[in-house]
Tab-separated table of C-alpha atoms and ligand atoms in Angstrom:
chain	number	residue	atom	x	y	z
A	591	MET	CA	113.810	120.296	59.560
A	592	SER	CA	116.961	120.184	57.187
A	593	ARG	CA	119.964	122.478	58.134
A	594	GLN	CA	119.257	124.636	55.254
A	595	ARG	CA	115.802	125.008	56.320
A	596	LEU	CA	116.855	126.107	59.813
A	597	GLY	CA	118.509	128.918	58.193
A	598	GLN	CA	122.062	128.023	59.147
A	599	HIS	CA	124.217	130.642	57.696
A	600	PHE	CA	127.108	131.310	60.327
A	601	LEU	CA	128.259	134.851	60.578
A	602	ILE	CA	132.071	134.659	60.500
A	603	GLN	CA	133.394	138.210	59.754
A	604	GLY	CA	134.997	139.717	62.876
A	605	SER	CA	133.913	143.164	62.416
A	606	ALA	CA	130.315	142.503	61.693
A	607	LEU	CA	130.267	140.108	64.955
A	608	HIS	CA	131.568	142.958	66.912
A	609	ARG	CA	128.961	145.623	65.553
A	610	VAL	CA	126.237	143.233	66.311
A	611	ALA	CA	127.363	142.580	69.744
A	612	SER	CA	127.862	146.292	70.554
A	613	ALA	CA	124.611	147.400	69.141
A	614	ALA	CA	122.910	144.545	71.459
A	615	CYS	CA	124.847	145.754	74.505
A	616	PRO	CA	126.066	149.363	73.867
A	617	ASP	CA	126.840	149.465	77.745
A	618	HIS	CA	127.305	146.297	80.070
A	619	GLU	CA	123.994	144.511	80.061
A	620	PRO	CA	122.829	142.218	83.063
A	621	LEU	CA	121.228	139.658	80.635
A	622	VAL	CA	121.061	138.837	76.862
A	623	ILE	CA	119.019	136.388	75.405
A	624	GLU	CA	120.356	134.956	72.128
A	625	ILE	CA	118.158	133.352	69.412
A	626	GLY	CA	119.889	130.741	67.467
A	627	PRO	CA	123.344	130.874	68.483
A	628	GLY	CA	124.634	128.532	66.003
A	629	ARG	CA	128.378	127.756	66.594
A	630	GLY	CA	128.670	130.580	69.373
A	631	ALA	CA	130.670	133.179	67.453
A	632	LEU	CA	128.109	135.821	68.449
A	633	THR	CA	127.608	134.377	71.852
A	634	GLU	CA	131.249	134.753	72.768
A	635	ARG	CA	131.073	138.377	72.019
A	636	LEU	CA	127.761	138.820	73.952
A	637	LEU	CA	129.622	137.148	76.968
A	638	ASP	CA	132.345	139.912	76.750
A	639	ARG	CA	129.432	142.424	77.048
A	640	ALA	CA	126.979	141.037	79.459
A	641	ASP	CA	126.801	139.498	82.996
A	642	ARG	CA	124.614	136.602	81.671
A	643	VAL	CA	123.467	135.083	78.283
A	644	VAL	CA	120.675	132.605	77.659
A	645	ALA	CA	121.106	131.259	74.270
A	646	ILE	CA	118.224	129.105	72.586
A	647	GLU	CA	119.222	126.897	69.823
A	648	ILE	CA	116.750	124.230	68.155
A	649	ASP	CA	119.521	122.101	66.610
A	650	SER	CA	120.509	119.432	69.029
A	651	GLN	CA	124.005	118.773	67.288
A	652	LEU	CA	124.822	122.460	67.616
A	653	VAL	CA	123.614	122.517	71.184
A	654	GLN	CA	126.121	119.585	71.881
A	655	PHE	CA	128.841	121.719	70.180
A	656	LEU	CA	128.141	124.708	72.228
A	657	ARG	CA	127.972	122.773	75.534
A	658	GLU	CA	131.553	121.394	74.731
A	659	LYS	CA	132.742	125.017	73.442
A	660	PHE	CA	131.469	126.708	76.607
A	661	ARG	CA	131.876	124.081	79.036
A	662	ASP	CA	133.965	126.583	81.426
A	663	GLU	CA	131.541	129.444	81.218
A	664	PRO	CA	129.022	129.403	84.027
A	665	ARG	CA	127.541	132.883	82.883
A	666	LEU	CA	126.079	131.083	79.667
A	667	THR	CA	122.694	129.086	79.868
A	668	LEU	CA	122.125	126.910	76.878
A	669	ILE	CA	118.541	125.996	76.050
A	670	GLN	CA	117.824	123.387	73.383
A	671	ALA	CA	114.393	124.487	72.180
A	672	ASP	CA	112.429	126.059	69.453
A	673	ALA	CA	112.572	130.014	70.310
A	674	LEU	CA	109.036	130.304	69.121
A	675	GLU	CA	107.815	127.899	71.793
A	676	THR	CA	109.870	129.282	74.440
A	677	ASP	CA	108.761	131.822	77.195
A	678	LEU	CA	111.199	134.746	76.765
A	679	GLY	CA	110.062	136.677	79.637
A	680	GLN	CA	111.003	133.659	82.197
A	681	TRP	CA	114.549	135.065	83.022
A	682	GLY	CA	113.302	138.830	83.674
A	683	ASP	CA	114.186	142.055	81.875
A	684	ALA	CA	116.556	141.274	78.986
A	685	ALA	CA	118.097	142.458	75.882
A	686	VAL	CA	117.398	139.927	72.845
A	687	ALA	CA	119.783	139.493	70.089
A	688	GLY	CA	120.491	137.141	67.257
A	689	ASN	CA	121.295	136.369	63.588
A	690	LEU	CA	117.934	134.993	62.995
A	691	PRO	CA	116.952	132.238	60.700
A	692	TYR	CA	115.221	133.882	57.842
A	693	TYR	CA	112.308	131.365	57.726
A	694	ALA	CA	111.236	132.340	61.361
A	695	ALA	CA	112.538	135.959	61.532
A	696	THR	CA	108.875	137.717	61.472
A	697	PRO	CA	107.379	135.491	64.232
A	698	ILE	CA	110.544	135.804	66.242
A	699	ILE	CA	110.351	139.464	66.036
A	700	GLU	CA	106.717	139.452	66.960
A	701	LYS	CA	107.150	137.114	69.936
A	702	THR	CA	110.119	139.413	71.191
A	703	LEU	CA	108.074	142.468	70.946
A	704	ALA	CA	105.271	140.865	72.929
A	705	LEU	CA	107.614	141.111	75.766
A	706	GLY	CA	106.550	144.801	76.125
A	707	ALA	CA	108.467	146.703	78.834
A	708	ARG	CA	110.462	143.468	79.693
A	709	LEU	CA	112.363	144.075	76.602
A	710	ARG	CA	115.363	146.361	76.993
A	711	ARG	CA	116.140	146.280	73.254
A	712	ALA	CA	116.188	143.821	70.439
A	713	VAL	CA	118.988	143.563	67.790
A	714	PHE	CA	118.450	141.157	65.034
A	715	LEU	CA	120.188	140.543	61.778
A	716	VAL	CA	117.615	139.936	59.282
A	717	GLN	CA	117.102	139.674	55.435
A	718	LYS	CA	117.292	143.078	53.824
A	719	GLU	CA	113.704	143.142	52.743
A	720	VAL	CA	112.557	142.264	56.246
A	721	ALA	CA	114.411	145.197	57.744
A	722	ALA	CA	113.012	147.620	54.884
A	723	ARG	CA	109.446	146.565	55.920
A	724	LEU	CA	110.091	147.043	59.535
A	725	ALA	CA	111.517	150.505	59.084
A	726	ALA	CA	109.268	151.742	56.187
A	727	ARG	CA	107.766	155.074	55.871
A	728	PRO	CA	104.127	155.687	55.066
A	729	GLY	CA	103.530	156.047	51.254
A	730	THR	CA	106.299	153.638	50.387
A	731	ARG	CA	106.056	150.178	48.765
A	732	ASP	CA	107.553	148.470	51.992
A	733	TYR	CA	104.950	150.050	54.337
A	734	GLY	CA	102.374	147.396	55.564
A	735	TYR	CA	100.792	145.829	58.636
A	736	LEU	CA	104.140	144.499	59.792
A	737	THR	CA	105.551	148.080	59.719
A	738	VAL	CA	102.770	149.634	61.712
A	739	LYS	CA	102.477	146.744	64.126
A	740	THR	CA	106.367	147.018	64.787
A	741	GLN	CA	106.521	150.706	64.858
A	742	PHE	CA	103.432	150.903	67.251
A	743	LEU	CA	105.424	148.764	69.669
A	744	ALA	CA	109.109	149.986	69.154
A	745	GLU	CA	111.448	152.379	67.640
A	746	VAL	CA	112.793	150.746	64.612
A	747	LYS	CA	116.259	151.679	63.360
A	748	ALA	CA	118.044	149.805	60.373
A	749	LEU	CA	121.666	150.020	61.409
A	750	PHE	CA	123.785	148.546	58.836
A	751	ASP	CA	123.871	145.957	55.976
A	752	VAL	CA	125.913	142.663	55.810
A	753	ARG	CA	127.095	141.270	52.614
A	754	PRO	CA	126.304	137.471	51.916
A	755	SER	CA	130.349	137.124	52.020
A	756	ALA	CA	130.341	137.620	55.874
A	757	PHE	CA	128.553	134.433	56.521
A	758	ARG	CA	129.431	130.626	55.868
A	759	PRO	CA	127.592	129.334	53.865
A	760	PRO	CA	126.729	132.664	52.108
A	761	PRO	CA	123.118	133.232	51.893
A	762	LYS	CA	121.617	134.397	48.546
A	763	VAL	CA	120.465	137.667	49.968
A	764	ASP	CA	121.874	140.741	51.910
A	765	SER	CA	121.228	141.204	55.471
A	766	THR	CA	120.592	144.205	57.632
A	767	LEU	CA	120.892	144.676	61.466
A	768	VAL	CA	117.830	146.299	62.949
A	769	ARG	CA	117.471	147.605	66.390
A	770	LEU	CA	113.946	147.803	68.216
A	771	GLU	CA	113.621	149.684	71.203
A	772	PRO	CA	110.202	149.349	72.929
A	773	HIS	CA	108.231	152.461	73.465
A	774	ASP	CA	104.713	153.119	74.689
A	775	ARG	CA	102.903	154.736	71.793
A	776	ALA	CA	99.537	153.359	72.840
A	777	ALA	CA	99.766	155.685	75.928
A	778	GLU	CA	101.021	158.661	73.624
A	779	LEU	CA	98.099	158.076	71.335
A	780	GLY	CA	95.496	157.651	73.965
A	781	ILE	CA	94.745	153.978	72.937
A	782	ALA	CA	93.334	151.979	75.785
A	783	GLY	CA	93.160	148.538	73.853
A	784	PRO	CA	96.337	148.115	72.025
A	785	ALA	CA	95.269	144.667	70.712
A	786	GLN	CA	91.889	145.924	69.330
A	787	PHE	CA	93.716	148.916	67.849
A	788	LEU	CA	96.164	146.390	66.001
A	789	ALA	CA	93.269	144.271	64.954
A	790	PHE	CA	91.828	147.443	63.499
A	791	THR	CA	94.826	148.479	61.560
A	792	SER	CA	95.208	144.811	60.242
A	793	LEU	CA	91.745	145.137	58.771
A	794	CYS	CA	92.804	148.384	57.114
A	795	PHE	CA	95.451	146.614	55.295
A	796	ARG	CA	93.399	143.643	54.535
A	797	GLN	CA	93.534	144.056	50.767
A	798	LYS	CA	96.283	146.478	50.363
A	799	ARG	CA	95.025	147.912	46.963
A	800	LYS	CA	91.577	148.886	48.285
A	801	THR	CA	90.658	151.991	50.240
A	802	ILE	CA	90.276	151.661	53.898
A	803	ARG	CA	86.684	152.300	53.655
A	804	ASN	CA	86.379	149.343	51.375
A	805	ASN	CA	88.438	147.069	53.813
A	806	LEU	CA	86.352	148.376	56.959
A	807	ALA	CA	82.818	148.508	55.411
A	808	ALA	CA	81.711	144.903	56.411
A	809	THR	CA	82.747	145.492	59.878
A	810	TYR	CA	81.771	149.047	60.784
A	811	GLY	CA	78.983	149.868	57.951
A	812	LYS	CA	79.276	152.340	55.239
A	813	ASP	CA	77.540	154.985	57.062
A	814	ALA	CA	79.802	155.194	59.868
A	815	LEU	CA	82.636	155.666	57.348
A	816	SER	CA	81.193	158.056	54.978
A	817	GLY	CA	82.074	161.080	57.333
A	818	LEU	CA	85.690	160.078	57.629
A	819	PRO	CA	87.542	161.444	54.599
A	820	GLU	CA	90.771	159.624	55.882
A	821	SER	CA	89.059	156.344	54.975
A	822	GLY	CA	89.012	157.175	51.347
A	823	LYS	CA	92.802	156.528	51.292
A	824	ARG	CA	94.768	153.300	51.327
A	825	ALA	CA	96.156	152.093	54.407
A	826	GLU	CA	99.633	152.440	53.079
A	827	GLU	CA	99.278	156.221	53.065
A	828	LEU	CA	98.387	156.680	56.748
A	829	THR	CA	100.732	157.507	59.699
A	830	LEU	CA	100.345	155.764	62.973
A	831	GLU	CA	98.801	159.078	64.390
A	832	GLN	CA	96.304	159.057	61.525
A	833	PHE	CA	95.386	155.469	62.124
A	834	ALA	CA	94.782	156.280	65.757
A	835	ASP	CA	92.772	159.219	64.916
A	836	LEU	CA	90.601	157.322	62.671
A	837	TYR	CA	90.260	154.545	65.083
A	838	HIS	CA	89.162	156.895	67.735
A	839	ARG	CA	86.543	158.611	65.647
A	840	LEU	CA	84.996	155.235	64.503
A	841	ILE	CA	84.729	153.645	68.009
A	842	SER	CA	83.399	156.916	69.675
B	1527	LIG	N1	124.059	133.073	65.667
B	1527	LIG	C1	124.861	132.277	64.796
B	1527	LIG	C2	125.735	133.144	63.801
B	1527	LIG	O1	125.526	134.200	63.811
B	1527	LIG	O2	126.745	132.424	63.281
B	1527	LIG	C3	123.829	131.383	63.881
B	1527	LIG	C4	122.749	132.144	63.101
B	1527	LIG	S1	122.043	131.149	61.898
B	1527	LIG	C5	121.353	132.265	60.861
B	1527	LIG	C6	120.255	130.660	62.716
B	1527	LIG	C7	120.437	129.790	63.836
B	1527	LIG	O3	119.251	129.751	64.369
B	1527	LIG	C8	120.960	128.308	63.524
B	1527	LIG	O4	121.929	127.879	64.456
B	1527	LIG	C9	119.541	127.612	63.806
B	1527	LIG	O5	119.898	126.164	63.916
B	1527	LIG	C10	118.976	128.345	64.747
B	1527	LIG	N2	117.534	128.233	64.655
B	1527	LIG	C11	116.625	127.956	63.434
B	1527	LIG	N3	115.318	127.840	64.044
B	1527	LIG	C12	115.311	128.135	65.269
B	1527	LIG	C13	114.297	127.979	66.293
B	1527	LIG	N4	112.952	128.114	65.917
B	1527	LIG	N5	114.563	128.417	67.553
B	1527	LIG	C14	115.841	128.412	67.846
B	1527	LIG	N6	116.969	128.321	67.062
B	1527	LIG	C15	116.653	128.321	65.985
């Protein structure tokens, strides 16, 4: 993949780097996994705030550069790999951070959230539009399956925006730092099978313009849905609690 395709926009603004590192490690952290360290600007700041950093970089030339730059730093473990192919749980409980390559931001977020309780928090710099979808409220344009899935697994907070001029080369879009803190909404909402529940919500959003009833009819049958007024709405209107309620009534 070309360097441009790999999303290599390096964050150079000191104040932004400082804010990303302190959001990732509000207190001293035992372990931070950094996705896509690039030339190591954020890595340096994370090392100031963590006992140990594991940095996963796909680009072999950057890994060589980093090996040289951090040759006297035993607390950094550099991994040359695709983060999407790496078991992020292998080092134990960790905070995860990164200025993510835009092309892979969503799958990296999904993979990170799959760590469940082993994830202490995730702090990612992503395209502003992606942050808006992650943090969206029901009834808004940005609210979709990615929102529901993410908010089911974690408390999402958009922390601040970063202008293109803070990067070299500058990207075409604004970026936002988002923080994801895992929570157990499944237990709170009484959902025994989180994967089945997410498959159900995904189906509700299958065709966004259609009502939930229309999206679910082929799977659950029209009769089962007719007594459920909520299913006459579009998925984008429902809160997580309403999805859980609909799910319980449908499968009972
Ligand atoms: N963290 C650096 C910074 O803020 O200056 C670089 C961020 S740059 C937006 C994204 C980095 O992720 C690049 O160094 C790129 O090579 C790396 N990268 C892209 N795809 C990756 C993947 N699948 N796994 C690991 N690293 C990846």
